[in-house]
Amino acid sequence: DGGITQSPKYLFRKEGQNVTLSCEQNLNHDAMYWYRQDPGQGLRLIYYSQIVNDFQKGDIAEGYSVSREKKESFPLTVTSAQKNPTAFYLCASSLIGPGQGDQPQHFGDGTRLSIL
Amino acid sequence: GQQLNQSPQSMFIQEGEDVSMNCTSSSIFNTWLWYKQDPGEGPVLLIALYKAGELTSNGRLTAQFGITRKDSFLNISASIPSDVGIYFCAGRMNTGNQFYFGTGTSLTVIP
């Protein structure tokens, strides 16, 4: 089945530790995105990438890093510089249409990150 | 970043009732999306809208792209218990590739 796979489903981080969240898609989508969701809030964009080896910061990139070495993979690292990392993290992907990003985003099932 | 105002924040309705929710922005958007999210899962796309005035249905769901291009509406007819969840709107401006999301409408359906 085609889709977006995020792993792990639950992740715990110790103080001062970096952790990496995985996101893989087999939809042959060009663009991939990382969002953070906090209770009662909408999704906030952390980073996005429209092409391999290129990515742009979103609204809340501080304390996070990403890489896009392969089209199907877009891992997110939550660094120790992110002081409030507890949240639900969602990865999404989309085609890039002729109208520059017309295509809707499709989401994975998320990773819940908590602080120990 | 761009703020989308989504209302109402929450709704409690009886099974069988119709539901209406809306989303407004301060900027003109050229794409509106509506998603549903169940607890602990990712949002699932319900309807995508690309033209001002467009009215699109998906089963009991109907969404409209406002003619001002600054708002969108989602209606659910004859609600059933599995409609429970959080509904999000998302919009994209003509410039840039970023989608902006509303804060969600939490729907509870009472059997």
PDB file of C-alpha atoms in Angstrom:
ATOM      1  CA  ASP A   1       0.000   0.000   0.000  1.00  0.00           C
ATOM      2  CA  GLY A   2       1.165   3.522  -0.728  1.00  0.00           C
ATOM      3  CA  GLY A   3       1.441   5.887   2.145  1.00  0.00           C
ATOM      4  CA  ILE A   4       3.476   7.811   4.667  1.00  0.00           C
ATOM      5  CA  THR A   5       5.107   5.921   7.525  1.00  0.00           C
ATOM      6  CA  GLN A   6       6.256   7.639  10.667  1.00  0.00           C
ATOM      7  CA  SER A   7       8.249   5.898  13.365  1.00  0.00           C
ATOM      8  CA  PRO A   8       8.356   5.403  16.211  1.00  0.00           C
ATOM      9  CA  LYS A   9       4.765   5.978  17.331  1.00  0.00           C
ATOM     10  CA  TYR A  10       5.967   7.053  20.801  1.00  0.00           C
ATOM     11  CA  LEU A  11       9.357   8.464  21.746  1.00  0.00           C
ATOM     12  CA  PHE A  12      10.861   9.577  25.014  1.00  0.00           C
ATOM     13  CA  ARG A  13      13.735  11.999  25.307  1.00  0.00           C
ATOM     14  CA  LYS A  14      16.071  12.608  28.187  1.00  0.00           C
ATOM     15  CA  GLU A  15      17.328  16.083  28.985  1.00  0.00           C
ATOM     16  CA  GLY A  16      20.199  17.116  26.724  1.00  0.00           C
ATOM     17  CA  GLN A  17      19.558  14.336  24.235  1.00  0.00           C
ATOM     18  CA  ASN A  18      18.974  14.592  20.513  1.00  0.00           C
ATOM     19  CA  VAL A  19      16.332  12.318  19.025  1.00  0.00           C
ATOM     20  CA  THR A  20      15.442  11.594  15.411  1.00  0.00           C
ATOM     21  CA  LEU A  21      11.948  10.980  14.075  1.00  0.00           C
ATOM     22  CA  SER A  22      11.619   8.971  10.889  1.00  0.00           C
ATOM     23  CA  CYS A  23       9.325   9.751   7.956  1.00  0.00           C
ATOM     24  CA  GLU A  24       9.209   7.626   4.807  1.00  0.00           C
ATOM     25  CA  GLN A  25       6.815   7.890   1.858  1.00  0.00           C
ATOM     26  CA  ASN A  26       6.308   5.626  -1.146  1.00  0.00           C
ATOM     27  CA  LEU A  27       3.893   7.941  -2.955  1.00  0.00           C
ATOM     28  CA  ASN A  28       6.633   9.390  -5.170  1.00  0.00           C
ATOM     29  CA  HIS A  29       5.769  12.815  -3.797  1.00  0.00           C
ATOM     30  CA  ASP A  30       8.182  15.659  -4.415  1.00  0.00           C
ATOM     31  CA  ALA A  31       7.582  17.688  -1.278  1.00  0.00           C
ATOM     32  CA  MET A  32       7.735  16.651   2.368  1.00  0.00           C
ATOM     33  CA  TYR A  33       6.869  18.588   5.518  1.00  0.00           C
ATOM     34  CA  TRP A  34       7.198  18.407   9.288  1.00  0.00           C
ATOM     35  CA  TYR A  35       4.585  19.905  11.599  1.00  0.00           C
ATOM     36  CA  ARG A  36       4.287  20.207  15.329  1.00  0.00           C
ATOM     37  CA  GLN A  37       0.869  19.919  16.994  1.00  0.00           C
ATOM     38  CA  ASP A  38       0.193  21.030  20.550  1.00  0.00           C
ATOM     39  CA  PRO A  39      -3.121  20.452  22.372  1.00  0.00           C
ATOM     40  CA  GLY A  40      -5.826  22.842  21.235  1.00  0.00           C
ATOM     41  CA  GLN A  41      -3.641  24.358  18.538  1.00  0.00           C
ATOM     42  CA  GLY A  42      -3.363  24.060  14.824  1.00  0.00           C
ATOM     43  CA  LEU A  43      -0.412  22.553  13.027  1.00  0.00           C
ATOM     44  CA  ARG A  44       2.734  24.650  12.904  1.00  0.00           C
ATOM     45  CA  LEU A  45       5.301  24.140  10.174  1.00  0.00           C
ATOM     46  CA  ILE A  46       8.829  23.229  11.287  1.00  0.00           C
ATOM     47  CA  TYR A  47      10.624  22.487   7.993  1.00  0.00           C
ATOM     48  CA  TYR A  48       9.738  21.545   4.453  1.00  0.00           C
ATOM     49  CA  SER A  49      11.564  20.240   1.413  1.00  0.00           C
ATOM     50  CA  GLN A  50      10.544  20.356  -2.228  1.00  0.00           C
ATOM     51  CA  ILE A  51      13.538  18.573  -3.685  1.00  0.00           C
ATOM     52  CA  VAL A  52      16.328  16.262  -2.598  1.00  0.00           C
ATOM     53  CA  ASN A  53      19.200  17.987  -0.787  1.00  0.00           C
ATOM     54  CA  ASP A  54      17.207  21.186  -0.286  1.00  0.00           C
ATOM     55  CA  PHE A  55      14.911  22.306   2.537  1.00  0.00           C
ATOM     56  CA  GLN A  56      13.501  25.495   4.017  1.00  0.00           C
ATOM     57  CA  LYS A  57      12.680  26.617   7.534  1.00  0.00           C
ATOM     58  CA  GLY A  58       9.070  26.932   8.547  1.00  0.00           C
ATOM     59  CA  ASP A  59       7.635  29.087  11.303  1.00  0.00           C
ATOM     60  CA  ILE A  60       9.199  27.233  14.257  1.00  0.00           C
ATOM     61  CA  ALA A  61      12.489  25.745  13.015  1.00  0.00           C
ATOM     62  CA  GLU A  62      14.607  26.680  16.039  1.00  0.00           C
ATOM     63  CA  GLY A  63      15.855  23.602  17.901  1.00  0.00           C
ATOM     64  CA  TYR A  64      15.135  21.256  14.975  1.00  0.00           C
ATOM     65  CA  SER A  65      17.140  19.982  12.019  1.00  0.00           C
ATOM     66  CA  VAL A  66      16.286  17.926   8.924  1.00  0.00           C
ATOM     67  CA  SER A  67      17.911  16.253   5.962  1.00  0.00           C
ATOM     68  CA  ARG A  68      16.614  15.151   2.563  1.00  0.00           C
ATOM     69  CA  GLU A  69      19.169  12.761   1.109  1.00  0.00           C
ATOM     70  CA  LYS A  70      16.528  10.646  -0.619  1.00  0.00           C
ATOM     71  CA  LYS A  71      13.202  11.605  -2.178  1.00  0.00           C
ATOM     72  CA  GLU A  72      11.273   9.174  -0.026  1.00  0.00           C
ATOM     73  CA  SER A  73      12.832  10.074   3.331  1.00  0.00           C
ATOM     74  CA  PHE A  74      12.743  13.246   5.462  1.00  0.00           C
ATOM     75  CA  PRO A  75      13.977  12.609   9.036  1.00  0.00           C
ATOM     76  CA  LEU A  76      13.533  15.245  11.729  1.00  0.00           C
ATOM     77  CA  THR A  77      16.027  15.647  14.579  1.00  0.00           C
ATOM     78  CA  VAL A  78      14.818  17.307  17.755  1.00  0.00           C
ATOM     79  CA  THR A  79      17.958  18.728  19.305  1.00  0.00           C
ATOM     80  CA  SER A  80      18.742  19.541  22.916  1.00  0.00           C
ATOM     81  CA  ALA A  81      18.329  23.200  21.964  1.00  0.00           C
ATOM     82  CA  GLN A  82      14.560  22.640  21.709  1.00  0.00           C
ATOM     83  CA  LYS A  83      13.542  23.374  25.295  1.00  0.00           C
ATOM     84  CA  ASN A  84       9.905  22.378  24.993  1.00  0.00           C
ATOM     85  CA  PRO A  85       9.865  19.356  22.681  1.00  0.00           C
ATOM     86  CA  THR A  86       6.834  17.552  24.111  1.00  0.00           C
ATOM     87  CA  ALA A  87       4.294  17.484  21.270  1.00  0.00           C
ATOM     88  CA  PHE A  88       2.732  15.399  18.528  1.00  0.00           C
ATOM     89  CA  TYR A  89       4.860  15.531  15.372  1.00  0.00           C
ATOM     90  CA  LEU A  90       3.285  15.030  11.962  1.00  0.00           C
ATOM     91  CA  CYS A  91       4.997  14.403   8.666  1.00  0.00           C
ATOM     92  CA  ALA A  92       3.254  15.132   5.374  1.00  0.00           C
ATOM     93  CA  SER A  93       4.014  14.888   1.683  1.00  0.00           C
ATOM     94  CA  SER A  94       2.543  16.209  -1.540  1.00  0.00           C
ATOM     95  CA  LEU A  95       3.063  16.407  -5.250  1.00  0.00           C
ATOM     96  CA  ILE A  96       4.035  19.792  -6.618  1.00  0.00           C
ATOM     97  CA  GLY A  97       1.510  20.715  -9.261  1.00  0.00           C
ATOM     98  CA  PRO A  98       1.878  23.043 -12.214  1.00  0.00           C
ATOM     99  CA  GLY A  99       0.413  25.824 -10.086  1.00  0.00           C
ATOM    100  CA  GLN A 100       3.245  25.646  -7.562  1.00  0.00           C
ATOM    101  CA  GLY A 101       2.065  23.588  -4.665  1.00  0.00           C
ATOM    102  CA  ASP A 102      -1.545  23.090  -5.708  1.00  0.00           C
ATOM    103  CA  GLN A 103      -1.533  19.517  -4.546  1.00  0.00           C
ATOM    104  CA  PRO A 104      -2.930  18.778  -1.073  1.00  0.00           C
ATOM    105  CA  GLN A 105      -0.776  17.336   1.660  1.00  0.00           C
ATOM    106  CA  HIS A 106      -1.226  13.806   2.963  1.00  0.00           C
ATOM    107  CA  PHE A 107      -0.187  12.969   6.504  1.00  0.00           C
ATOM    108  CA  GLY A 108       1.423  10.128   8.406  1.00  0.00           C
ATOM    109  CA  ASP A 109       0.020   8.903  11.723  1.00  0.00           C
ATOM    110  CA  GLY A 110       2.380  10.959  13.841  1.00  0.00           C
ATOM    111  CA  THR A 111       4.999  10.494  16.546  1.00  0.00           C
ATOM    112  CA  ARG A 112       4.299  11.536  20.114  1.00  0.00           C
ATOM    113  CA  LEU A 113       7.429  12.831  21.805  1.00  0.00           C
ATOM    114  CA  SER A 114       7.650  13.178  25.573  1.00  0.00           C
ATOM    115  CA  ILE A 115      10.346  14.282  28.002  1.00  0.00           C
ATOM    116  CA  LEU A 116      11.549  11.853  30.662  1.00  0.00           C
TER     117      LEU A 116
ATOM    118  CA  GLY B   1       2.912  33.115  10.304  1.00  0.00           C
ATOM    119  CA  GLN B   2      -0.530  33.476   8.796  1.00  0.00           C
ATOM    120  CA  GLN B   3      -3.410  32.921  11.224  1.00  0.00           C
ATOM    121  CA  LEU B   4      -6.594  31.134  10.243  1.00  0.00           C
ATOM    122  CA  ASN B   5      -9.600  31.637  12.461  1.00  0.00           C
ATOM    123  CA  GLN B   6     -11.701  28.501  12.669  1.00  0.00           C
ATOM    124  CA  SER B   7     -15.079  28.395  14.390  1.00  0.00           C
ATOM    125  CA  PRO B   8     -16.668  27.105  16.376  1.00  0.00           C
ATOM    126  CA  GLN B   9     -13.898  25.731  18.569  1.00  0.00           C
ATOM    127  CA  SER B  10     -16.095  22.827  19.666  1.00  0.00           C
ATOM    128  CA  MET B  11     -19.546  21.446  18.974  1.00  0.00           C
ATOM    129  CA  PHE B  12     -21.781  18.987  20.782  1.00  0.00           C
ATOM    130  CA  ILE B  13     -24.662  17.766  18.645  1.00  0.00           C
ATOM    131  CA  GLN B  14     -27.268  15.046  18.553  1.00  0.00           C
ATOM    132  CA  GLU B  15     -26.904  12.228  16.066  1.00  0.00           C
ATOM    133  CA  GLY B  16     -28.782  13.103  12.884  1.00  0.00           C
ATOM    134  CA  GLU B  17     -28.257  16.842  13.138  1.00  0.00           C
ATOM    135  CA  ASP B  18     -26.444  18.890  10.518  1.00  0.00           C
ATOM    136  CA  VAL B  19     -23.131  20.596  11.311  1.00  0.00           C
ATOM    137  CA  SER B  20     -21.586  23.784   9.964  1.00  0.00           C
ATOM    138  CA  MET B  21     -18.131  25.180  10.584  1.00  0.00           C
ATOM    139  CA  ASN B  22     -16.046  27.851   8.913  1.00  0.00           C
ATOM    140  CA  CYS B  23     -12.572  29.182   8.495  1.00  0.00           C
ATOM    141  CA  THR B  24     -11.490  32.758   7.763  1.00  0.00           C
ATOM    142  CA  SER B  25      -8.189  34.382   6.927  1.00  0.00           C
ATOM    143  CA  SER B  26      -6.916  37.928   6.636  1.00  0.00           C
ATOM    144  CA  SER B  27      -5.267  37.096   3.312  1.00  0.00           C
ATOM    145  CA  ILE B  28      -6.551  35.832  -0.018  1.00  0.00           C
ATOM    146  CA  PHE B  29      -6.030  32.112  -0.485  1.00  0.00           C
ATOM    147  CA  ASN B  30      -6.034  30.135  -3.735  1.00  0.00           C
ATOM    148  CA  THR B  31      -6.435  26.701  -2.154  1.00  0.00           C
ATOM    149  CA  TRP B  32      -8.544  25.522   0.756  1.00  0.00           C
ATOM    150  CA  LEU B  33      -8.365  22.059   2.292  1.00  0.00           C
ATOM    151  CA  TRP B  34     -10.465  20.361   4.947  1.00  0.00           C
ATOM    152  CA  TYR B  35      -9.091  17.534   7.109  1.00  0.00           C
ATOM    153  CA  LYS B  36     -10.445  15.272   9.876  1.00  0.00           C
ATOM    154  CA  GLN B  37      -8.194  14.003  12.657  1.00  0.00           C
ATOM    155  CA  ASP B  38      -8.995  11.141  15.012  1.00  0.00           C
ATOM    156  CA  PRO B  39      -7.199  10.956  18.373  1.00  0.00           C
ATOM    157  CA  GLY B  40      -3.586   9.831  18.086  1.00  0.00           C
ATOM    158  CA  GLU B  41      -3.657   9.761  14.292  1.00  0.00           C
ATOM    159  CA  GLY B  42      -2.707  12.030  11.447  1.00  0.00           C
ATOM    160  CA  PRO B  43      -5.223  14.267   9.653  1.00  0.00           C
ATOM    161  CA  VAL B  44      -7.034  12.705   6.720  1.00  0.00           C
ATOM    162  CA  LEU B  45      -7.934  14.852   3.724  1.00  0.00           C
ATOM    163  CA  LEU B  46     -11.679  15.260   3.233  1.00  0.00           C
ATOM    164  CA  ILE B  47     -12.102  17.882   0.527  1.00  0.00           C
ATOM    165  CA  ALA B  48      -9.823  20.111  -1.561  1.00  0.00           C
ATOM    166  CA  LEU B  49     -11.029  23.388  -3.131  1.00  0.00           C
ATOM    167  CA  TYR B  50      -9.196  25.353  -5.817  1.00  0.00           C
ATOM    168  CA  LYS B  51     -11.599  28.007  -7.175  1.00  0.00           C
ATOM    169  CA  ALA B  52     -13.532  30.841  -5.580  1.00  0.00           C
ATOM    170  CA  GLY B  53     -17.186  29.852  -5.274  1.00  0.00           C
ATOM    171  CA  GLU B  54     -16.422  26.156  -5.750  1.00  0.00           C
ATOM    172  CA  LEU B  55     -18.789  23.797  -3.959  1.00  0.00           C
ATOM    173  CA  THR B  56     -17.569  20.219  -3.550  1.00  0.00           C
ATOM    174  CA  SER B  57     -19.157  17.227  -1.859  1.00  0.00           C
ATOM    175  CA  ASN B  58     -17.741  14.035  -0.424  1.00  0.00           C
ATOM    176  CA  GLY B  59     -20.631  11.884   0.753  1.00  0.00           C
ATOM    177  CA  ARG B  60     -22.417  13.721   3.558  1.00  0.00           C
ATOM    178  CA  LEU B  61     -19.734  16.414   3.594  1.00  0.00           C
ATOM    179  CA  THR B  62     -19.928  19.582   1.519  1.00  0.00           C
ATOM    180  CA  ALA B  63     -17.324  22.334   1.464  1.00  0.00           C
ATOM    181  CA  GLN B  64     -17.317  25.715  -0.231  1.00  0.00           C
ATOM    182  CA  PHE B  65     -14.540  28.089  -1.273  1.00  0.00           C
ATOM    183  CA  GLY B  66     -15.799  31.545  -0.298  1.00  0.00           C
ATOM    184  CA  ILE B  67     -16.184  34.088  -3.075  1.00  0.00           C
ATOM    185  CA  THR B  68     -14.023  36.590  -1.235  1.00  0.00           C
ATOM    186  CA  ARG B  69     -11.267  33.909  -1.225  1.00  0.00           C
ATOM    187  CA  LYS B  70     -10.751  34.687   2.455  1.00  0.00           C
ATOM    188  CA  ASP B  71     -13.014  32.007   3.847  1.00  0.00           C
ATOM    189  CA  SER B  72     -14.250  28.460   3.493  1.00  0.00           C
ATOM    190  CA  PHE B  73     -17.106  26.455   4.950  1.00  0.00           C
ATOM    191  CA  LEU B  74     -17.669  22.798   5.774  1.00  0.00           C
ATOM    192  CA  ASN B  75     -21.076  21.233   6.301  1.00  0.00           C
ATOM    193  CA  ILE B  76     -21.845  17.725   7.507  1.00  0.00           C
ATOM    194  CA  SER B  77     -25.374  16.485   7.006  1.00  0.00           C
ATOM    195  CA  ALA B  78     -27.158  13.901   9.158  1.00  0.00           C
ATOM    196  CA  SER B  79     -24.248  13.404  11.567  1.00  0.00           C
ATOM    197  CA  ILE B  80     -23.380   9.931  12.835  1.00  0.00           C
ATOM    198  CA  PRO B  81     -21.170   8.832  15.765  1.00  0.00           C
ATOM    199  CA  SER B  82     -18.139   8.159  13.556  1.00  0.00           C
ATOM    200  CA  ASP B  83     -18.087  11.842  12.579  1.00  0.00           C
ATOM    201  CA  VAL B  84     -16.530  12.518  15.985  1.00  0.00           C
ATOM    202  CA  GLY B  85     -13.083  14.069  15.710  1.00  0.00           C
ATOM    203  CA  ILE B  86     -11.266  17.319  15.093  1.00  0.00           C
ATOM    204  CA  TYR B  87     -11.796  19.076  11.782  1.00  0.00           C
ATOM    205  CA  PHE B  88      -9.064  21.346  10.442  1.00  0.00           C
ATOM    206  CA  CYS B  89      -9.074  23.810   7.614  1.00  0.00           C
ATOM    207  CA  ALA B  90      -5.881  24.664   5.748  1.00  0.00           C
ATOM    208  CA  GLY B  91      -5.219  27.318   3.153  1.00  0.00           C
ATOM    209  CA  ARG B  92      -2.469  28.382   0.792  1.00  0.00           C
ATOM    210  CA  MET B  93      -1.814  31.845  -0.606  1.00  0.00           C
ATOM    211  CA  ASN B  94      -0.907  32.570  -4.187  1.00  0.00           C
ATOM    212  CA  THR B  95       2.702  33.203  -3.218  1.00  0.00           C
ATOM    213  CA  GLY B  96       4.782  30.556  -1.529  1.00  0.00           C
ATOM    214  CA  ASN B  97       4.151  26.877  -0.959  1.00  0.00           C
ATOM    215  CA  GLN B  98       3.198  26.824   2.685  1.00  0.00           C
ATOM    216  CA  PHE B  99      -0.189  25.679   3.933  1.00  0.00           C
ATOM    217  CA  TYR B 100      -1.545  27.405   7.042  1.00  0.00           C
ATOM    218  CA  PHE B 101      -3.812  25.515   9.394  1.00  0.00           C
ATOM    219  CA  GLY B 102      -6.755  26.541  11.533  1.00  0.00           C
ATOM    220  CA  THR B 103      -6.917  25.648  15.225  1.00  0.00           C
ATOM    221  CA  GLY B 104      -9.550  22.985  14.633  1.00  0.00           C
ATOM    222  CA  THR B 105     -13.199  22.315  15.471  1.00  0.00           C
ATOM    223  CA  SER B 106     -13.773  19.475  17.899  1.00  0.00           C
ATOM    224  CA  LEU B 107     -16.995  17.636  17.063  1.00  0.00           C
ATOM    225  CA  THR B 108     -18.827  15.410  19.516  1.00  0.00           C
ATOM    226  CA  VAL B 109     -21.894  13.485  18.333  1.00  0.00           C
ATOM    227  CA  ILE B 110     -24.275  12.306  21.023  1.00  0.00           C
ATOM    228  CA  PRO B 111     -26.098   9.093  20.053  1.00  0.00           C
TER     229      PRO B 111
END
